[in-house]
C-alpha cells in the first residue's frame, strides 16, 4: 500500500464500527466508511468530542448531526496547496486526503520531465490533482460534469495562489469532451482519471464504473501525444481490484505505448492503531 503520510492539517485518528474519526485542521468529524468492519479497537477520547457526525438513513443518504457550531467552510493545507473543506449532504468534505500520495507522484514526474507538460484531469472534482500538477509547472485541463465542483476547484486554485497558472476549467461530460479533443487534434502528456463508482453527467447521462471505465481508458489512450509521461486511474470500488485496473491499463495504454504498469491500494495511517486504512486503488502507467 502507498500511504499519504505527510499531512499536517489532516489526521485519521481512529476507526471502529463502520466509521472513521478524522481531524481536519481544528475540526473533528465522524464519517461512515464501509472498509471499517471491526469494532471497539480504539478508545480515543475524540469519539465523544467530535464536532459533527454523519448519520446514514435507512432510506439512503443521510445527514450531519452537529454537536457544536461549525463554520460553513474552513481551510486545510497540504504542502503549498490550500483547500476549502465543506461537509456535504453525501458525507464528503470536498477532499480525498489519501490522494495526496498521488499528487506528490504527479508533481515529481512533471518537475523532472525537463519539458513543457500538458495534463488532462478527468472527473477532476475539487482540483487536488489539478493544483498539484499546476504548482509543479504543468498546463492542466480540468474537466468535471458538475459546475459546482469546478467552481470549488477554482476557489481552491485561488486559495493556493495558482489562479494565474494555465488551467482550463471545463464543465462537461468527460467522455464527450475527450472525443472532441481527439477530433480537434489536442493531445496531452498525461491523463488522470478519477471516476466515481456511479454518477450522472450534466444532461443526466448515467455513469457506471464497471461498464464505462474500459472504453473510456481505451479512448483516453488516443488523447495522449507521441511521448506521454504517465496515465493514472483511480478506483474507489471494492469490486475492481488493483490487479484488474493494472490489467486494464496494460491492454489499453501499455499496448499502445509500451512502458510499465503497476497498481496498488492507497490509504491513510491510523494514529490509534498504527495500521493503514485502505481508501481505494490507483493503477499507474509510466513511460519509464
Short mmCIF file of C-alpha atoms in Angstrom, two decimals:
data_model
loop_
_atom_site.label_atom_id
_atom_site.label_comp_id
_atom_site.label_asym_id
_atom_site.label_seq_id
_atom_site.Cartn_x
_atom_site.Cartn_y
_atom_site.Cartn_z
CA UNK A 1 0.00 0.00 0.00
CA UNK A 2 1.09 3.55 -0.75
CA UNK A 3 0.02 5.80 2.11
CA UNK A 4 -0.38 9.56 2.37
CA UNK A 5 1.83 10.11 5.42
CA UNK A 6 2.79 13.77 5.11
CA UNK A 7 -0.37 15.59 6.14
CA UNK A 8 -0.21 18.20 8.92
CA UNK A 9 -3.76 19.55 8.70
CA UNK A 10 -5.43 16.13 8.34
CA UNK A 11 -5.28 13.11 10.64
CA UNK A 12 -7.15 9.80 10.64
CA UNK A 13 -7.35 9.40 14.39
CA UNK A 14 -9.26 6.14 14.78
CA UNK A 15 -11.59 3.64 13.06
CA UNK A 16 -14.33 1.48 14.58
CA UNK A 17 -17.83 0.18 13.96
CA UNK A 18 -18.10 1.22 10.32
CA UNK A 19 -16.87 4.75 10.99
CA UNK A 20 -13.70 6.79 10.85
CA UNK A 21 -12.71 9.57 13.24
CA UNK A 22 -10.89 12.37 11.47
CA UNK A 23 -9.27 15.70 12.25
CA UNK A 24 -9.50 18.33 9.55
CA UNK A 25 -7.21 21.00 10.97
CA UNK A 26 -9.11 22.02 14.15
CA UNK A 27 -12.39 20.26 13.30
CA UNK A 28 -13.08 16.62 14.27
CA UNK A 29 -15.59 14.67 12.18
CA UNK A 30 -17.02 11.15 12.27
CA UNK A 31 -17.94 9.68 8.90
CA UNK A 32 -19.07 6.23 7.69
CA UNK A 33 -16.58 4.00 5.92
CA UNK A 34 -17.56 0.56 4.54
CA UNK A 35 -13.99 -0.73 4.88
CA UNK A 36 -14.15 -0.44 8.69
CA UNK A 37 -15.65 -3.85 9.50
CA UNK A 38 -14.15 -4.03 13.03
CA UNK A 39 -15.42 -2.57 16.29
CA UNK A 40 -14.03 -1.45 19.62
CA UNK A 41 -10.41 -1.21 18.53
CA UNK A 42 -9.57 2.31 19.65
CA UNK A 43 -10.53 4.33 22.68
CA UNK A 44 -9.69 7.83 21.53
CA UNK A 45 -11.49 10.49 23.60
CA UNK A 46 -12.20 12.36 20.36
CA UNK A 47 -15.10 9.99 19.62
CA UNK A 48 -17.04 11.87 22.30
CA UNK A 49 -15.57 15.26 21.43
CA UNK A 50 -16.23 15.22 17.66
CA UNK A 51 -17.72 18.40 16.24
CA UNK A 52 -20.06 16.56 13.85
CA UNK A 53 -21.10 13.06 12.81
CA UNK A 54 -22.64 11.89 9.56
CA UNK A 55 -25.61 9.60 10.18
CA UNK A 56 -26.79 7.32 7.40
CA UNK A 57 -30.51 6.95 6.73
CA UNK A 58 -32.20 3.58 6.23
CA UNK A 59 -33.80 5.10 3.14
CA UNK A 60 -30.46 6.06 1.62
CA UNK A 61 -28.31 9.12 2.02
CA UNK A 62 -28.12 10.69 5.44
CA UNK A 63 -27.43 13.91 7.29
CA UNK A 64 -24.93 15.59 9.56
CA UNK A 65 -25.51 15.73 13.32
CA UNK A 66 -23.75 18.86 14.55
CA UNK A 67 -22.63 18.62 18.16
CA UNK A 68 -21.30 22.17 18.21
CA UNK A 69 -21.26 25.08 15.85
CA UNK A 70 -19.07 24.75 12.77
CA UNK A 71 -18.10 27.30 10.14
CA UNK A 72 -19.73 26.75 6.77
CA UNK A 73 -16.26 26.06 5.40
CA UNK A 74 -12.67 26.21 6.55
CA UNK A 75 -9.22 25.79 5.01
CA UNK A 76 -6.67 22.99 5.21
CA UNK A 77 -3.19 22.92 3.71
CA UNK A 78 -1.06 20.24 2.09
CA UNK A 79 2.43 21.44 1.28
CA UNK A 80 1.89 24.64 -0.77
CA UNK A 81 -1.72 23.75 -1.65
CA UNK A 82 -4.82 25.12 0.10
CA UNK A 83 -8.33 23.67 0.08
CA UNK A 84 -11.78 24.72 1.25
CA UNK A 85 -13.42 21.99 3.37
CA UNK A 86 -17.23 21.86 3.48
CA UNK A 87 -19.30 18.95 4.83
CA UNK A 88 -21.74 17.97 2.08
CA UNK A 89 -25.04 16.11 2.12
CA UNK A 90 -23.33 12.95 0.83
CA UNK A 91 -20.87 12.58 3.76
CA UNK A 92 -17.99 14.08 1.74
CA UNK A 93 -15.91 17.11 2.68
CA UNK A 94 -14.62 18.16 -0.74
CA UNK A 95 -11.28 16.40 -0.46
CA UNK A 96 -9.93 12.84 -0.52
CA UNK A 97 -6.78 13.13 1.64
CA UNK A 98 -5.37 9.74 0.61
CA UNK A 99 -4.93 11.16 -2.90
CA UNK A 100 -2.02 13.28 -1.64
CA UNK A 101 0.27 10.33 -2.29
CA UNK A 102 -0.68 10.59 -5.98
CA UNK A 103 -0.37 14.39 -6.04
CA UNK A 104 3.24 14.03 -4.88
CA UNK A 105 3.95 11.46 -7.58
CA UNK A 106 2.45 13.58 -10.38
CA UNK A 107 4.37 16.66 -9.23
CA UNK A 108 7.68 14.77 -9.14
CA UNK A 109 7.25 13.36 -12.67
CA UNK A 110 6.30 16.79 -14.03
CA UNK A 111 9.23 18.57 -12.37
CA UNK A 112 11.82 16.16 -13.73
CA UNK A 113 10.33 15.92 -17.22
CA UNK A 114 12.58 18.70 -18.48
CA UNK A 115 9.96 19.92 -20.94
CA UNK A 116 6.52 21.55 -21.01
CA UNK A 117 3.84 19.14 -19.77
CA UNK A 118 0.11 19.12 -20.58
CA UNK A 119 -2.15 17.17 -18.20
CA UNK A 120 -5.78 16.15 -18.75
CA UNK A 121 -7.54 15.64 -15.40
CA UNK A 122 -10.91 13.89 -15.83
CA UNK A 123 -13.59 13.69 -13.12
CA UNK A 124 -11.37 16.30 -11.51
CA UNK A 125 -13.67 17.12 -8.55
CA UNK A 126 -12.36 20.00 -6.40
CA UNK A 127 -8.95 20.05 -8.01
CA UNK A 128 -6.42 18.32 -5.77
CA UNK A 129 -4.53 16.71 -8.66
CA UNK A 130 -5.07 19.77 -10.87
CA UNK A 131 -3.43 22.07 -8.34
CA UNK A 132 -0.55 19.69 -7.64
CA UNK A 133 0.23 19.44 -11.36
CA UNK A 134 -0.15 23.19 -11.94
CA UNK A 135 2.09 24.01 -8.98
CA UNK A 136 4.73 21.69 -10.46
CA UNK A 137 4.66 23.68 -13.70
CA UNK A 138 2.19 21.80 -15.92
CA UNK A 139 -0.55 23.17 -18.12
CA UNK A 140 -3.74 21.46 -16.93
CA UNK A 141 -7.17 20.84 -18.43
CA UNK A 142 -9.60 20.26 -15.53
CA UNK A 143 -12.84 18.51 -16.53
CA UNK A 144 -15.84 17.67 -14.35
CA UNK A 145 -19.55 17.32 -15.09
CA UNK A 146 -20.53 19.35 -12.00
CA UNK A 147 -20.47 23.13 -12.33
CA UNK A 148 -20.38 23.41 -8.54
CA UNK A 149 -17.32 21.17 -8.24
CA UNK A 150 -15.46 23.13 -10.93
CA UNK A 151 -16.24 26.37 -9.11
CA UNK A 152 -15.00 24.83 -5.87
CA UNK A 153 -11.78 23.82 -7.64
CA UNK A 154 -11.32 27.37 -8.92
CA UNK A 155 -11.70 28.64 -5.35
CA UNK A 156 -9.02 26.18 -4.23
CA UNK A 157 -6.73 27.41 -7.01
CA UNK A 158 -7.19 30.98 -5.82
CA UNK A 159 -6.50 29.94 -2.22
CA UNK A 160 -3.32 28.24 -3.39
CA UNK A 161 -2.11 31.26 -5.34
CA UNK A 162 -2.50 29.42 -8.65
CA UNK A 163 -5.18 31.49 -10.37
CA UNK A 164 -2.66 32.76 -12.91
CA UNK A 165 -1.48 29.28 -13.92
CA UNK A 166 -2.51 27.81 -17.31
CA UNK A 167 -5.55 25.84 -16.16
CA UNK A 168 -8.59 25.29 -18.40
CA UNK A 169 -11.78 24.85 -16.35
CA UNK A 170 -14.28 22.68 -18.25
CA UNK A 171 -17.81 21.67 -17.19
CA UNK A 172 -18.68 18.74 -19.42
CA UNK A 173 -19.22 15.02 -19.70
CA UNK A 174 -15.72 13.54 -19.67
CA UNK A 175 -16.21 11.04 -22.49
CA UNK A 176 -17.77 13.62 -24.81
CA UNK A 177 -15.01 16.10 -24.05
CA UNK A 178 -12.25 13.58 -24.80
CA UNK A 179 -13.85 12.70 -28.12
CA UNK A 180 -13.92 16.38 -29.07
CA UNK A 181 -10.28 16.85 -28.05
CA UNK A 182 -9.27 13.94 -30.27
CA UNK A 183 -11.17 15.43 -33.21
CA UNK A 184 -9.54 18.82 -32.58
CA UNK A 185 -6.10 17.25 -32.56
CA UNK A 186 -5.39 18.26 -28.95
CA UNK A 187 -3.01 15.87 -27.23
CA UNK A 188 -1.65 15.54 -23.69
CA UNK A 189 1.46 14.26 -21.95
CA UNK A 190 -0.53 12.76 -19.08
CA UNK A 191 -4.07 11.69 -18.22
CA UNK A 192 -5.54 11.39 -14.74
CA UNK A 193 -8.89 9.59 -14.39
CA UNK A 194 -10.65 9.71 -11.02
CA UNK A 195 -14.09 8.35 -11.94
CA UNK A 196 -16.93 7.81 -9.45
CA UNK A 197 -18.44 4.38 -8.97
CA UNK A 198 -21.77 5.83 -10.09
CA UNK A 199 -22.79 9.25 -11.31
CA UNK A 200 -24.69 11.38 -13.77
CA UNK A 201 -23.45 13.79 -16.41
CA UNK A 202 -24.71 17.36 -16.88
CA UNK A 203 -27.53 16.12 -19.15
CA UNK A 204 -28.48 13.17 -16.94
CA UNK A 205 -26.10 10.65 -18.53
CA UNK A 206 -25.67 7.61 -16.28
CA UNK A 207 -22.12 6.55 -15.41
CA UNK A 208 -21.45 3.06 -14.04
CA UNK A 209 -17.76 2.42 -13.49
CA UNK A 210 -17.71 -1.27 -14.36
CA UNK A 211 -19.45 -0.62 -17.68
CA UNK A 212 -17.71 2.58 -18.73
CA UNK A 213 -14.13 2.51 -17.48
CA UNK A 214 -12.64 0.19 -20.12
CA UNK A 215 -13.95 2.04 -23.20
CA UNK A 216 -13.03 5.38 -21.65
CA UNK A 217 -9.47 4.23 -20.83
CA UNK A 218 -9.17 2.97 -24.41
CA UNK A 219 -10.43 6.30 -25.71
CA UNK A 220 -8.07 8.28 -23.49
CA UNK A 221 -5.09 6.37 -24.84
CA UNK A 222 -5.82 8.20 -28.11
CA UNK A 223 -5.67 11.64 -26.49
CA UNK A 224 -2.07 11.09 -25.38
CA UNK A 225 0.72 12.51 -27.53
CA UNK A 226 3.56 10.50 -29.08
CA UNK A 227 5.76 10.67 -25.97
CA UNK A 228 3.46 10.61 -22.93
CA UNK A 229 4.69 10.60 -19.34
CA UNK A 230 2.02 8.89 -17.27
CA UNK A 231 -1.59 7.71 -17.07
CA UNK A 232 -3.31 7.34 -13.69
CA UNK A 233 -6.61 5.57 -12.99
CA UNK A 234 -8.24 5.71 -9.56
CA UNK A 235 -10.97 3.45 -8.23
CA UNK A 236 -13.00 3.57 -5.02
CA UNK A 237 -14.99 0.46 -5.95
CA UNK A 238 -14.01 -2.61 -3.96
CA UNK A 239 -15.12 -4.82 -6.87
CA UNK A 240 -12.24 -3.51 -9.00
CA UNK A 241 -9.03 -4.87 -7.52
CA UNK A 242 -5.64 -3.24 -8.21
CA UNK A 243 -4.81 -6.21 -10.45
CA UNK A 244 -7.93 -5.65 -12.56
CA UNK A 245 -7.02 -1.99 -13.01
CA UNK A 246 -3.41 -2.87 -13.85
CA UNK A 247 -4.67 -5.31 -16.47
CA UNK A 248 -6.97 -2.61 -17.87
CA UNK A 249 -4.15 -0.11 -18.40
CA UNK A 250 -1.98 -2.89 -19.78
CA UNK A 251 -4.39 -3.72 -22.60
CA UNK A 252 -5.12 -0.07 -23.40
CA UNK A 253 -2.26 2.33 -22.69
CA UNK A 254 0.71 -0.06 -22.43
CA UNK A 255 -0.42 -1.93 -25.54
CA UNK A 256 -0.07 1.31 -27.50
CA UNK A 257 2.97 2.92 -25.85
CA UNK A 258 4.91 0.18 -24.08
CA UNK A 259 6.25 1.36 -20.73
CA UNK A 260 5.37 -0.04 -17.33
CA UNK A 261 2.09 -0.61 -15.49
CA UNK A 262 1.62 -1.11 -11.78
CA UNK A 263 -1.24 -0.84 -9.32
CA UNK A 264 -1.66 -0.74 -5.58
CA UNK A 265 -4.01 0.24 -2.82
CA UNK A 266 -3.67 3.75 -1.46
CA UNK A 267 -4.56 4.62 2.10
CA UNK A 268 -4.08 6.60 5.28
CA UNK A 269 -2.22 5.87 8.52
CA UNK A 270 -4.46 5.45 11.58
CA UNK A 271 -3.00 7.14 14.64
CA UNK A 272 -4.59 4.94 17.33
CA UNK A 273 -3.88 1.52 15.80
CA UNK A 274 -0.72 2.18 13.81
CA UNK A 275 -2.23 0.34 10.85
CA UNK A 276 -3.37 1.75 7.50
CA UNK A 277 -6.92 2.19 6.23
CA UNK A 278 -7.31 1.30 2.53
CA UNK A 279 -9.09 4.07 0.63
CA UNK A 280 -9.20 2.75 -2.91
CA UNK A 281 -6.66 1.85 -5.56
CA UNK A 282 -4.57 3.54 -8.22
CA UNK A 283 -3.23 2.00 -11.40
CA UNK A 284 -0.30 3.85 -12.96
CA UNK A 285 1.19 3.58 -16.42
CA UNK A 286 4.57 5.26 -16.86
CA UNK A 287 6.76 5.64 -19.91
CA UNK A 288 9.88 4.63 -17.95
#
